[in-house]
XYZ file of C-alpha atoms in Angstrom:
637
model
C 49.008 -110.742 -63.213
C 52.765 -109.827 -62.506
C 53.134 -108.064 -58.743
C 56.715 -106.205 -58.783
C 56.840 -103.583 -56.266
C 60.220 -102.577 -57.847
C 61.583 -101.411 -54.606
C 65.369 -100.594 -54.521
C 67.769 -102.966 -53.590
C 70.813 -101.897 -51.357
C 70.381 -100.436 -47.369
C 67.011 -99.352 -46.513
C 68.504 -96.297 -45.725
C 69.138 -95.393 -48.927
C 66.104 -96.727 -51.177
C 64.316 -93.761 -51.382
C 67.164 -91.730 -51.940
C 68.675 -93.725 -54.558
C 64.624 -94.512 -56.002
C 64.596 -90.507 -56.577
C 67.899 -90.308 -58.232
C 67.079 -92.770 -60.634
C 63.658 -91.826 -61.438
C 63.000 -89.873 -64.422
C 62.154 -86.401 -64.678
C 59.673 -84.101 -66.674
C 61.286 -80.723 -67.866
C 59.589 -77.831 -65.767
C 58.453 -76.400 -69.417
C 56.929 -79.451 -70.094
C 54.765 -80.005 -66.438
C 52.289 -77.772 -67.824
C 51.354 -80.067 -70.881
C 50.371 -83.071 -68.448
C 46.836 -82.558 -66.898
C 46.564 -84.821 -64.125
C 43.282 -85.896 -62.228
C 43.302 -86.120 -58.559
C 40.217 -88.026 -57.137
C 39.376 -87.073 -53.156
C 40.422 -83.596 -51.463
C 41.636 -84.851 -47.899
C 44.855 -85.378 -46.680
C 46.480 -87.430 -49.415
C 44.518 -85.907 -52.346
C 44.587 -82.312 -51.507
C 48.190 -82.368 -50.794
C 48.701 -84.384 -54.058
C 46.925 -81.424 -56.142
C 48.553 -78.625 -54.525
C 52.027 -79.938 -54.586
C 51.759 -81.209 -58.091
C 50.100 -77.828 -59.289
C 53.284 -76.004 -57.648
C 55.105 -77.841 -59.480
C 53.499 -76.943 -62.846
C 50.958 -79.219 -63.547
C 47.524 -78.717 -64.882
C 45.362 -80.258 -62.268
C 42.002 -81.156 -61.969
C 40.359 -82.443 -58.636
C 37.226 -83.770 -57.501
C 35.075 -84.227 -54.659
C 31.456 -85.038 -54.143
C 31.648 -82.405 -51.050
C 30.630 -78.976 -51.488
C 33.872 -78.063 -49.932
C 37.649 -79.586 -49.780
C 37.519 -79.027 -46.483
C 34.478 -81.382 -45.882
C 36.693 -84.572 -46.005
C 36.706 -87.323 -43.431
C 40.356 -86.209 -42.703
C 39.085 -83.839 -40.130
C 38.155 -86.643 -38.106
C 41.337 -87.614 -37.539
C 41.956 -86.187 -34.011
C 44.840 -87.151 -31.973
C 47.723 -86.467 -33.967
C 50.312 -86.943 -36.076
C 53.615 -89.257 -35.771
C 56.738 -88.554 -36.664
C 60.350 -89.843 -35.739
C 61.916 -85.995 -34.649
C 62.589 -87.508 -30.894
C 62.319 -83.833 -29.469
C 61.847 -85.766 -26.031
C 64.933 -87.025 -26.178
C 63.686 -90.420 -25.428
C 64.718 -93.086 -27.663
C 63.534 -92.401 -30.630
C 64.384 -92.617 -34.071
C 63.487 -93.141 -37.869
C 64.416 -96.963 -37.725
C 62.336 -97.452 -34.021
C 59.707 -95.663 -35.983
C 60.240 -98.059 -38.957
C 60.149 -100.913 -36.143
C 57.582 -99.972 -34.238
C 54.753 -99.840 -37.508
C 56.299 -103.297 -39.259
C 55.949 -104.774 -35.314
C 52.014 -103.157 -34.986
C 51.007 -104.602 -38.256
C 51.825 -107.761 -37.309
C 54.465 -108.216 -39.799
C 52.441 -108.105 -42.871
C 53.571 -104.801 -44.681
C 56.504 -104.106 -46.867
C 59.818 -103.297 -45.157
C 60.630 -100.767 -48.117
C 57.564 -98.691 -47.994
C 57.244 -98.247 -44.259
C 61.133 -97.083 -43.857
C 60.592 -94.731 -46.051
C 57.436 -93.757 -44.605
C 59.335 -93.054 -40.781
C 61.976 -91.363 -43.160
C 59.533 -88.395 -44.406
C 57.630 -88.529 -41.287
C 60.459 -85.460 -40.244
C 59.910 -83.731 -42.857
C 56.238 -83.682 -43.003
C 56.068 -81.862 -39.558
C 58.264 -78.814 -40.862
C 56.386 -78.789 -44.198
C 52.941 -78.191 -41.697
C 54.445 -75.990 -39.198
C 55.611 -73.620 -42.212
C 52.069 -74.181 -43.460
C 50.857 -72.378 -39.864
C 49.412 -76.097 -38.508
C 48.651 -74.926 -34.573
C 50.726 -78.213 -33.045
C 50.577 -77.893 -29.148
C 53.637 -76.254 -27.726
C 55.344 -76.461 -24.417
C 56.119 -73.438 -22.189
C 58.963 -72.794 -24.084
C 57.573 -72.968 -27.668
C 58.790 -75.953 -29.244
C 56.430 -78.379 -30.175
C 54.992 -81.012 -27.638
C 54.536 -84.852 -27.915
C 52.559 -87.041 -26.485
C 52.384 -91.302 -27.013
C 49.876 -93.247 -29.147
C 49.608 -96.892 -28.653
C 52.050 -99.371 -29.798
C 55.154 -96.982 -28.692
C 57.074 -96.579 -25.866
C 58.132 -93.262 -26.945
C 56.348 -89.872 -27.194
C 56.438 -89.276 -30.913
C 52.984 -87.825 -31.560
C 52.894 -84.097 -33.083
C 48.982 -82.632 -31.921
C 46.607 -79.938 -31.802
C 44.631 -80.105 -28.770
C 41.710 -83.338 -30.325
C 41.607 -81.399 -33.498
C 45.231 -82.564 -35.576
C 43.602 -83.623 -38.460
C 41.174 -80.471 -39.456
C 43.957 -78.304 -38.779
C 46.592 -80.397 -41.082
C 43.489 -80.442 -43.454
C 43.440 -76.861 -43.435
C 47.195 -76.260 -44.092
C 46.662 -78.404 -47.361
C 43.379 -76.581 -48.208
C 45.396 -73.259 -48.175
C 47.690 -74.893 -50.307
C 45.240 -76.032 -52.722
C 43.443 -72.969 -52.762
C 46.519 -70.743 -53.448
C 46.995 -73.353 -56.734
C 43.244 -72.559 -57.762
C 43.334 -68.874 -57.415
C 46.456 -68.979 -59.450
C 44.785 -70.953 -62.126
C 46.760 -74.394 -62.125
C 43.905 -76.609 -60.215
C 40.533 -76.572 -61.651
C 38.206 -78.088 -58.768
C 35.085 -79.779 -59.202
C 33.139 -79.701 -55.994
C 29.505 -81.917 -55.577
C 31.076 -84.410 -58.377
C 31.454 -88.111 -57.987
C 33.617 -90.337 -59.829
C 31.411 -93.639 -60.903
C 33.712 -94.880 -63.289
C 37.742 -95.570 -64.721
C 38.568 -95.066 -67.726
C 40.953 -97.464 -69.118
C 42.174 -97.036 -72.605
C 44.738 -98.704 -74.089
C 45.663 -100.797 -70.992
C 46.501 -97.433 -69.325
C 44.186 -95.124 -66.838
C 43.364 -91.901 -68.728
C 40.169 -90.436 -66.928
C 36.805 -90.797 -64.766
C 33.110 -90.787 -65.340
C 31.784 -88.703 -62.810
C 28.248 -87.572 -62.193
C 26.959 -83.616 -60.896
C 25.518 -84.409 -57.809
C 23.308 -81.478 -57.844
C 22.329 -81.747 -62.100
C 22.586 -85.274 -62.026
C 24.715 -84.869 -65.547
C 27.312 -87.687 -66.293
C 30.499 -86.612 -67.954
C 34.083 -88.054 -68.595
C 37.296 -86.194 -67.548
C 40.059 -87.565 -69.553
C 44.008 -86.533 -68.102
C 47.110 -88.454 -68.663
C 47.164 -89.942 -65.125
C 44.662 -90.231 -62.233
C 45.124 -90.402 -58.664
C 42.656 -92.488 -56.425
C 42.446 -90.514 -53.167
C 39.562 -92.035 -51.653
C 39.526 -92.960 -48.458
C 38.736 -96.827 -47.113
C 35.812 -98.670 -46.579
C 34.922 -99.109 -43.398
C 31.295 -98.206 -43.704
C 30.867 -101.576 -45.245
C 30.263 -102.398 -41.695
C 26.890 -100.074 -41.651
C 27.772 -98.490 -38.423
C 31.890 -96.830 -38.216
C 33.603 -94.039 -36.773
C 33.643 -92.842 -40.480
C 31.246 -90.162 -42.192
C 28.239 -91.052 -42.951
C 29.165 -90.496 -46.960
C 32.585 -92.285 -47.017
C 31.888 -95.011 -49.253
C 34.230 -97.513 -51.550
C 32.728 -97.108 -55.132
C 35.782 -95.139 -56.480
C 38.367 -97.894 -55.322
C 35.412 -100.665 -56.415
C 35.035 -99.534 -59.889
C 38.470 -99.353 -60.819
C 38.917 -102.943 -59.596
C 36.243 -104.127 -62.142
C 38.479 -102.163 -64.264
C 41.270 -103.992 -63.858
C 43.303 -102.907 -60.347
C 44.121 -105.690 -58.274
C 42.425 -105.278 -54.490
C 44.814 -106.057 -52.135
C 43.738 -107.843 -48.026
C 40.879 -106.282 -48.103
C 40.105 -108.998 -45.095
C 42.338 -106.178 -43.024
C 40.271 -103.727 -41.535
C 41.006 -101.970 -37.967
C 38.881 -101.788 -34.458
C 39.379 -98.728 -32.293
C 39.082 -99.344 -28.618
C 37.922 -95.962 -27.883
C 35.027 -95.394 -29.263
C 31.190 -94.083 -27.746
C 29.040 -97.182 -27.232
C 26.063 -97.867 -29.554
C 22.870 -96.940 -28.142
C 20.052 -97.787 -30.254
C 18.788 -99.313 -33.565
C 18.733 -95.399 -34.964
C 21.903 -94.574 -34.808
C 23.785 -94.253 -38.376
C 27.119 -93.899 -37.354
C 30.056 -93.823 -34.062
C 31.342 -91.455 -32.558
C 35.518 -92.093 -31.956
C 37.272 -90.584 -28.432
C 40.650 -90.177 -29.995
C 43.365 -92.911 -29.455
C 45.578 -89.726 -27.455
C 43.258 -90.310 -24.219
C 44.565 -92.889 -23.623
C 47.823 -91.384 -22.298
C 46.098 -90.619 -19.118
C 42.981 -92.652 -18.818
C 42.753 -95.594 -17.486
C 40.907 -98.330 -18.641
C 39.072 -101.024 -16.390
C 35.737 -103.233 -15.803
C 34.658 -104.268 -12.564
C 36.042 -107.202 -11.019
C 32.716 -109.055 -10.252
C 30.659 -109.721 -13.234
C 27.347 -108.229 -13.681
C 28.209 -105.328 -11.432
C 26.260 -102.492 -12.244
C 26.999 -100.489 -9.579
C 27.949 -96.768 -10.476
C 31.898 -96.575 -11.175
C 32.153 -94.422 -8.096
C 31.269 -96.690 -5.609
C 32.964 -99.236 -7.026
C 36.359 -99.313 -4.980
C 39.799 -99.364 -6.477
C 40.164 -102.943 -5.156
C 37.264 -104.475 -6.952
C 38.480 -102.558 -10.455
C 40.622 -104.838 -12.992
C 42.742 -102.266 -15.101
C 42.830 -105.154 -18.111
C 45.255 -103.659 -19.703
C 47.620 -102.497 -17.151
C 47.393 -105.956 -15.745
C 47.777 -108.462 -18.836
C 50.410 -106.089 -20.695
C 52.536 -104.181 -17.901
C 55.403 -102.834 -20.530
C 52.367 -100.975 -22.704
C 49.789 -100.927 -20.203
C 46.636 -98.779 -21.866
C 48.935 -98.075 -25.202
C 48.741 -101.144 -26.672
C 47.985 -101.059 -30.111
C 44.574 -100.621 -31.395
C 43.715 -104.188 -32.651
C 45.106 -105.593 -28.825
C 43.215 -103.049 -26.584
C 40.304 -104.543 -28.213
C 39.843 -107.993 -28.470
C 40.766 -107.539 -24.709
C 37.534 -104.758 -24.186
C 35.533 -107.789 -26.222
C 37.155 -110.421 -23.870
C 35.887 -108.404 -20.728
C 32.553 -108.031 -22.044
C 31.833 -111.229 -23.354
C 32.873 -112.267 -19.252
C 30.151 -110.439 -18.258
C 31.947 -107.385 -16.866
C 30.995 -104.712 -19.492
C 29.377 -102.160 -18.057
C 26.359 -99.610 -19.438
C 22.780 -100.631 -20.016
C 23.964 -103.352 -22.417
C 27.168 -104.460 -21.128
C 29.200 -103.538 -24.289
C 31.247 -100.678 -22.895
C 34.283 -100.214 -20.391
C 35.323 -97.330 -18.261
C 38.067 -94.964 -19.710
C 38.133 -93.071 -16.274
C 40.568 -89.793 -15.894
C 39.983 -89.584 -12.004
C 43.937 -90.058 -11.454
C 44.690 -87.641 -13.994
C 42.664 -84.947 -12.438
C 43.791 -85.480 -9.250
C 47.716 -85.767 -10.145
C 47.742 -83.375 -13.113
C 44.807 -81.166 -12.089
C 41.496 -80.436 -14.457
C 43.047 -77.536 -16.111
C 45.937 -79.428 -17.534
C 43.333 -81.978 -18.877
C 41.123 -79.691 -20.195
C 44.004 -77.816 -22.139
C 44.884 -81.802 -23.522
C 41.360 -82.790 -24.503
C 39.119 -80.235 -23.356
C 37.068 -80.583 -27.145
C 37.033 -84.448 -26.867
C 35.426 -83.821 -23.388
C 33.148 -81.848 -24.698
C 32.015 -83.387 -27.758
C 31.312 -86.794 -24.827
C 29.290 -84.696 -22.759
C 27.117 -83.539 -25.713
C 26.427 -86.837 -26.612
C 26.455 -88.560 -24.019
C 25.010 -86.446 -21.681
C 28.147 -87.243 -18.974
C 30.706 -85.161 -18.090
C 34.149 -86.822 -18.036
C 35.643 -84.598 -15.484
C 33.225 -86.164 -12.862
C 32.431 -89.617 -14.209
C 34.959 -92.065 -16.557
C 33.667 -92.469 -20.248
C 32.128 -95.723 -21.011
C 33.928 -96.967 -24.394
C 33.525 -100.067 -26.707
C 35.482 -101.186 -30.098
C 34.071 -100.141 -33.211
C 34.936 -100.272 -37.522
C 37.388 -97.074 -37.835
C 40.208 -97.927 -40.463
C 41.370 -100.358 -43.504
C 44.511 -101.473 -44.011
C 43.618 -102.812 -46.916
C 42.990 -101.496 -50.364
C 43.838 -100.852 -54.194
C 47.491 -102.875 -54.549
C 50.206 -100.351 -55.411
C 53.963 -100.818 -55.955
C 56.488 -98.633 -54.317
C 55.745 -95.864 -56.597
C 52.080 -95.779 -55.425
C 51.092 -96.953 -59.313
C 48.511 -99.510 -59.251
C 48.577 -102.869 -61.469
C 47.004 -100.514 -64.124
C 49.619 -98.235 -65.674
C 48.714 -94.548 -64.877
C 46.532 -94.845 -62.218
C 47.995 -93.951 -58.631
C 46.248 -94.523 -55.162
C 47.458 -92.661 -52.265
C 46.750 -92.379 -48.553
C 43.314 -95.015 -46.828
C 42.645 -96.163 -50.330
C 45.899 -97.902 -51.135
C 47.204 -101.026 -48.922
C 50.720 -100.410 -48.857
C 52.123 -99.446 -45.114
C 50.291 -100.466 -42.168
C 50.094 -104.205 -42.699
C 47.612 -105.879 -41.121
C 46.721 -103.073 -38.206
C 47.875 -99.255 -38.413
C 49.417 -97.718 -35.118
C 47.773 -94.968 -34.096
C 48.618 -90.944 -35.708
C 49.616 -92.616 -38.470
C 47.126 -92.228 -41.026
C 47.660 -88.373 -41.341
C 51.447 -89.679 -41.993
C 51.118 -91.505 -44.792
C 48.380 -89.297 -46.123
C 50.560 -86.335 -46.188
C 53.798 -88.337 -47.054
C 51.897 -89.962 -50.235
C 50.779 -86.336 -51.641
C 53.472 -84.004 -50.497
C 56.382 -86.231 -50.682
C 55.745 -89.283 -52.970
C 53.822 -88.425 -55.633
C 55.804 -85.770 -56.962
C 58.870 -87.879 -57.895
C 56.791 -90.981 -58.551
C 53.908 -89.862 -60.941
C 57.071 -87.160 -62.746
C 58.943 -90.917 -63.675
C 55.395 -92.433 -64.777
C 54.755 -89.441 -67.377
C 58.641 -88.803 -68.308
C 58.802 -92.823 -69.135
C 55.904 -93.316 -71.084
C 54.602 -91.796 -74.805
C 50.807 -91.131 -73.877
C 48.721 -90.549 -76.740
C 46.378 -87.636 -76.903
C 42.791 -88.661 -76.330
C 39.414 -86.850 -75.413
C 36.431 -87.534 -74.295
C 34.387 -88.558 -77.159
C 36.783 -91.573 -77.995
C 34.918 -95.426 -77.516
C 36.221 -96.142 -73.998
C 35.070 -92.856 -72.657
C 31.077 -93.255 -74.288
C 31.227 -97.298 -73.229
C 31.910 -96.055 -69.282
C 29.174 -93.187 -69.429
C 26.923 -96.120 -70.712
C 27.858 -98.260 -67.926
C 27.142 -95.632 -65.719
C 24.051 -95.319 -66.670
C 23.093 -97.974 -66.864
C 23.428 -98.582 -62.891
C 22.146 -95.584 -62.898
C 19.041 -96.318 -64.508
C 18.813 -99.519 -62.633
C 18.577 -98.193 -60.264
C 16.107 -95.607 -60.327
C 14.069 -98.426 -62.382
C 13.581 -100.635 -59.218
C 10.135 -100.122 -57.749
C 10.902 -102.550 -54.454
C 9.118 -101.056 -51.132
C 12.631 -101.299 -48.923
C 14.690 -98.576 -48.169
C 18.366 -98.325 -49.400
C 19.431 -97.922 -45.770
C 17.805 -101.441 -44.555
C 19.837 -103.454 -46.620
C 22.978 -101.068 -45.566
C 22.285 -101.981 -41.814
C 21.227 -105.696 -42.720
C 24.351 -105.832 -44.663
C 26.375 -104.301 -41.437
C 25.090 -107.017 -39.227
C 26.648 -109.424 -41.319
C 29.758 -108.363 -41.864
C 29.999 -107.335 -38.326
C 28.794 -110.932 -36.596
C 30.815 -112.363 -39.045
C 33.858 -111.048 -39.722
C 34.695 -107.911 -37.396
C 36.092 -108.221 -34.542
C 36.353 -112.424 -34.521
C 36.256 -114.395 -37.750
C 35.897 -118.335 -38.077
C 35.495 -120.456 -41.203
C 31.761 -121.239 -40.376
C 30.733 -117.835 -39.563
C 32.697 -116.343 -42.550
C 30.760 -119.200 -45.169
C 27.521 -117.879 -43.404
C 28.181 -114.512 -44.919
C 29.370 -115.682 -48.021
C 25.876 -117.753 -48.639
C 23.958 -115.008 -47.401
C 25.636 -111.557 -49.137
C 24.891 -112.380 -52.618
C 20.870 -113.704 -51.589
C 21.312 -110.063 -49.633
C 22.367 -108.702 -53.128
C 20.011 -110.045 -55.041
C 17.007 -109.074 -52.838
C 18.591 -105.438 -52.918
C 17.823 -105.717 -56.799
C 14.883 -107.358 -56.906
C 13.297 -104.469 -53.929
C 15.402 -101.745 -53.633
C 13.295 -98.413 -53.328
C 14.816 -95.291 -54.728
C 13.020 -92.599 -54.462
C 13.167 -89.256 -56.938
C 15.069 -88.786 -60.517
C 18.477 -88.571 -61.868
C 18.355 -84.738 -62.951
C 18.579 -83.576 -59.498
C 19.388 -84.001 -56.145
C 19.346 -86.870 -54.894
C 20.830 -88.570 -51.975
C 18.588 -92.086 -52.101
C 20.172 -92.203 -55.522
C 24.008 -91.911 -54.573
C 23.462 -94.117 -51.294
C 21.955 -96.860 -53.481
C 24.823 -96.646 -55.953
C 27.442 -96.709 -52.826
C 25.095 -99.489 -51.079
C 25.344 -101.619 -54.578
C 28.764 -101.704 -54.143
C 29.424 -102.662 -50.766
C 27.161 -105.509 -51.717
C 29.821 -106.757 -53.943
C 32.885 -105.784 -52.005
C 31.497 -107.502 -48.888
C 31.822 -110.901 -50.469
C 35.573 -110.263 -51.680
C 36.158 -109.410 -48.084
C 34.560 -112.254 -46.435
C 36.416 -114.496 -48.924
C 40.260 -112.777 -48.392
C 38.935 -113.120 -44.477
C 38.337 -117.488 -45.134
C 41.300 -117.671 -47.097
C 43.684 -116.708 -44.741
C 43.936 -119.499 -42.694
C 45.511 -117.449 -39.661
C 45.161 -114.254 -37.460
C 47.287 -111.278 -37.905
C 46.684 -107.867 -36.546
C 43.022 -106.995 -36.953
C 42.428 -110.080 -38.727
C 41.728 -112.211 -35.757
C 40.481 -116.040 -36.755
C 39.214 -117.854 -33.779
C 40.957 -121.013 -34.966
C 44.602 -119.388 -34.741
C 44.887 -117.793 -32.009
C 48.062 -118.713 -28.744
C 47.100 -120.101 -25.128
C 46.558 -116.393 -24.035
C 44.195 -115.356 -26.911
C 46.896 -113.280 -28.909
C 46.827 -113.492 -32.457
C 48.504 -116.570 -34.027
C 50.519 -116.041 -37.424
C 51.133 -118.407 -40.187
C 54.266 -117.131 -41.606
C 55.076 -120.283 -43.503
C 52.135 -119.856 -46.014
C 50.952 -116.652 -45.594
C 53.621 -114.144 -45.477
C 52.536 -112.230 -48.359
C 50.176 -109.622 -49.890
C 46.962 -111.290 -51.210
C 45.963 -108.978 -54.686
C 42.831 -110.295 -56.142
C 41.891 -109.604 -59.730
C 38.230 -109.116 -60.763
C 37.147 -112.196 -63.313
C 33.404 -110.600 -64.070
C 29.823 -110.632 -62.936
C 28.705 -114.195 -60.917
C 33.039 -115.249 -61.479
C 35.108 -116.036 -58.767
C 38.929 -113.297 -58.647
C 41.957 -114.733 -58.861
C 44.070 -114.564 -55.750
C 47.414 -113.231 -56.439
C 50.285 -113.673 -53.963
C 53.256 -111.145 -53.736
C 55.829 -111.862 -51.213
C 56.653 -110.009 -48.002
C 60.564 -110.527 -47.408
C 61.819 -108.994 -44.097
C 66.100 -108.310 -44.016
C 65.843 -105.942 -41.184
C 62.698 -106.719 -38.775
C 62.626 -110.460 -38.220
C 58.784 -111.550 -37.753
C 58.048 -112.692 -34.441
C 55.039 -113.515 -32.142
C 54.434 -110.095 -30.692
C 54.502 -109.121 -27.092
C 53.666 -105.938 -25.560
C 53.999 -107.319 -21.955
């Protein structure tokens, strides 16, 4: 398998520029005779659709929600970056560009994240035309505040609600497209299968969540708009439904999976609190501009934070990493949490928490200006928590929120497999080996507003697609595969629930390789996920038919995957013999516990490619070559 990301050569500068002059364009007559399939409605997939629909195209887009505005995008809620340097305070497109290569730890493409920091200026003007509510100041130009990883305010908000509202602006954009005809949506429909004919991506196999009926969609080009796969780990900050079958099933098809070994902790999110839970709840990354974050000094002090004295507090952060203090990056602020913990100096019932406490915020800034910051983030704590965060700090611990990795794209966003794009979580292409915070709404929007238009316009203007439909061969074989699993499936008469093996599955991959990986623990999980896998077939439980609704039955199908992507994780995870960003190996790490690189051998983007059932993938390498931000051990002290 040949990786060529076929980025431009001359100044970074002028890449993307010169990339869209020489791309190749479809006649605006001609737009109209390319129907285009656009899987996911968040961020990146429902800009994709309405932008591309502007434009002419005959689009058709799919989501298993009963709404585009049901993505997980809305749970994006701090904000949104983007190099305008309205504070005057430093910033610019190529600090931007420095400050993401620098957070991931030096393991993303130079190309892809200048360009990124490029359209990150125009994104904000495309939302505020849209009517996004950003946060003003008194005046009425938009406000800023920092994210972690940045010592500049950069950060474009709406109070702790940026990404529903940027998820709105793109729903009014898609809607506008279906009302005038050029988007055909399919709501409650999930895509189960690729279809792959004649070496090129021409459509999906979905099935009606509500009839059960599985169909094929044929187009001359699909987009993968999916989302990442964090709930691998059982319990995440992500929705309950977010699952990786889309990205999973177009791997067995062919497209290479790229680090999937990369997957992010956030620092701030609510403790776990018992064996029911399903899910976490995430305290945006943004409150950490005025919380602080300690653990008392003594260990196994469980005295309440307020009569704990200032003198027997250690503010962690502010302490090991003065430059940054509490805005470290994500992956930093919490192996150090884990560090305090694991000391004995966590603090809640089970120790696995530390105090995000706002009392000098309030008391400098008053609880009005706080409230107008975060007043919904304080509220959604005290609902759950049943503390109020103007009186007492929040209690916070690391948990799964993000993956870097994901379906390997070049710099057009087209996968290995001609014609088939992946945009936003569900590609791997610009955060490296940990994302900086408020960026994932950037990329998402960049991808479908700004990308995808130029990119997937070259794919269709350079290549003679045949016509095809969806009786032809390869459409009926992937239908039959379908249901095959499907019937599988429902065929199992096992007495455990799809949902015990999710959580059993969790543990593993949590213990094992979440927040601390080492070669024995990571073989552990590699013996023991495909016994897991094979129990899961042998006594899986799913209750009800196909010809219906059925919830047991789409779990079990997302559940069957994760079974199988686990074990490609847990493999990347032992095969890269060093610790990079969120990928933290307990065998490379400096004196002070920081992550330890191996740029010698593993400066590159591992792409594996899917040999069959019970075959080991090939591990493809592709290069990372760095002209304008030297690697270097990173410091944020």
């Amino acid at each position: 398998m040949r990786l060529d990301s076929n980025t431009p050569s001359g100044p970074i500068e002028q890449r993307w520029d010169r990339a869209k002059f020489d791309m190749k364009l479809v006649n605006p007559a001609n737009k109209r005779k390319h129907t285009v399939i656009v899987v996911g409605t968040g961020l990146a997939g429902g800009s994709a659709a309405a932008t591309l629909a502007e434009l002419g195209y005959n689009v058709h887009a799919f989501t298993f929600h009963d709404s585009p505005r049901r993505a997980h995008s809305i749970a994006a809620q701090g904000g949104i970056n983007a190099a305008k340097n309205y504070q005057n305070d430093g910033d610019s497109i190529y600090r931007l560009f420095y400050d993401t290569v620098k957070g991931g730890d030096f393991r993303a493409r130079e190309s892809n994240v200048y360009r990124l920091a490029q359209i990150s200026v125009n994104i904000i003007d495309q939302c505020a035309a849209q009517g996004v509510p950003f946060a003003r100041e008194y005046g009425g130009t938009l406000s800023n505040r920092s994210f972690g990883g940045a010592q500049v305010s950069r950060t474009f908000y709406a109070r702790g609600q940026t990404g529903q509202q940027l998820l709105l602006g793109a729903y009014q954009a898609l809607e506008r497209q279906i009302d005038a005809g050029r988007v055909k949506m399919f709501t409650r429909m999930e895509m189960l299968d690729l279809i792959v004919i004649g070496g090129r991506a021409r459509g999906i196999v979905t099935r009606d969540t509500v009839t059960g009926r599985i169909e094929s969609h044929v187009a001359d080009a699909v987009l993968l708009c999916t989302g990442g796969y964090g709930n691998v780990f059982y319990l995440s900050t992500n929705a309950k439904n977010s699952n990786c079958t889309a990205a999973w099933r177009a791997y067995k098809r062919g497209a290479a999976f790229s680090n999937p070994c990369y997957t992010q902790i956030h620092p701030t999110c609510i403790p776990v609190s018992g064996e029911y839970q399903s899910k976490l709840t995430l305290m945006s990354e943004s409150l950490r501009n005025d919380g602080r974050i300690w653990v008392p000094l003594r260990k196994g002090d469980k005295r309440p934070a307020s009569q704990i004295p200032d003198a027997e507090r250690d503010y962690y952060l502010e302490r090991r990493y003065p430059s940054f203090g509490n805005l470290v990056p994500r992956d930093v602020a919490s192996r150090a949490a884990k560090a305090a913990c694991d000391e004995g100096r966590g603090v809640g019932e089970t120790g696995l928490g530390v105090y995000l406490d706002f009392g000098d915020a309030i008391q400098r800034l008053g609880a009005g200006v706080i409230r107008e910051r975060y007043g919904n983030l304080f509220e959604m704590y005290d609902r759950i928590t049943g503390e109020d965060p103007y009186k007492v700090p929040m209690r916070i611990y690391p948990a799964i929120h993000y993956t870097m990795g994901g379906l390997w794209v070049d710099y057009n966003l087209m996968s290995n497999l001609p014609g088939l794009f992946v945009l936003g979580e569900a590609n791997f292409s610009d955060h490296g080996a940990n994302r900086l915070g408020a960026s994932a709404l950037m990329q998402g929007l960049a991808d479908g507003y700004f990308v995808i238009p130029y990119t997937l316009g070259h794919y269709l203007a350079s290549n003679k697609l045949e016509k095809v439909d969806a009786s032809q061969p390869d459409c009926r074989e992937a239908e039959e595969n379908v249901r095959g699993i499907t019937n599988r499936m429902l065929g199992a008469k096992g007495k455990r629930t799809v949902d015990s093996f999710h959580r059993e599955l969790g543990k593993i991959v949590w213990e094992h390789c979440g927040m601390a990986r080492n070669p024995e623990g990571l073989q552990k999980a590699l013996d023991r996920i495909p016994a897991l896998r094979e129990e899961f077939w042998a006594d899986v439980k799913v209750v009800g038919g196909n010809e219906e609704i059925n919830q047991a039955l789409e779990r079990a199908g997302r559940v069957a995957d994760f079974l199988e992507f686990a074990e490609l994780m847990c493999l990347d995870a032992l095969e890269r013999t060093e610790s990079c960003g969120g990928h933290f190996r307990e065998d490379w790490q400096t004196p002070e516990g920081e992550a330890k690189r191996d740029d010698d051998n593993f400066s590159h983007v591992a792409a594996w490619e899917h040999q069959g059932p019970g075959s080991k993938p090939i591990r493809h390498v592709e290069p990372l070559q760095f002209e304008y931000v030297h690697p270097s051990q990173r410091s944020y002290k």
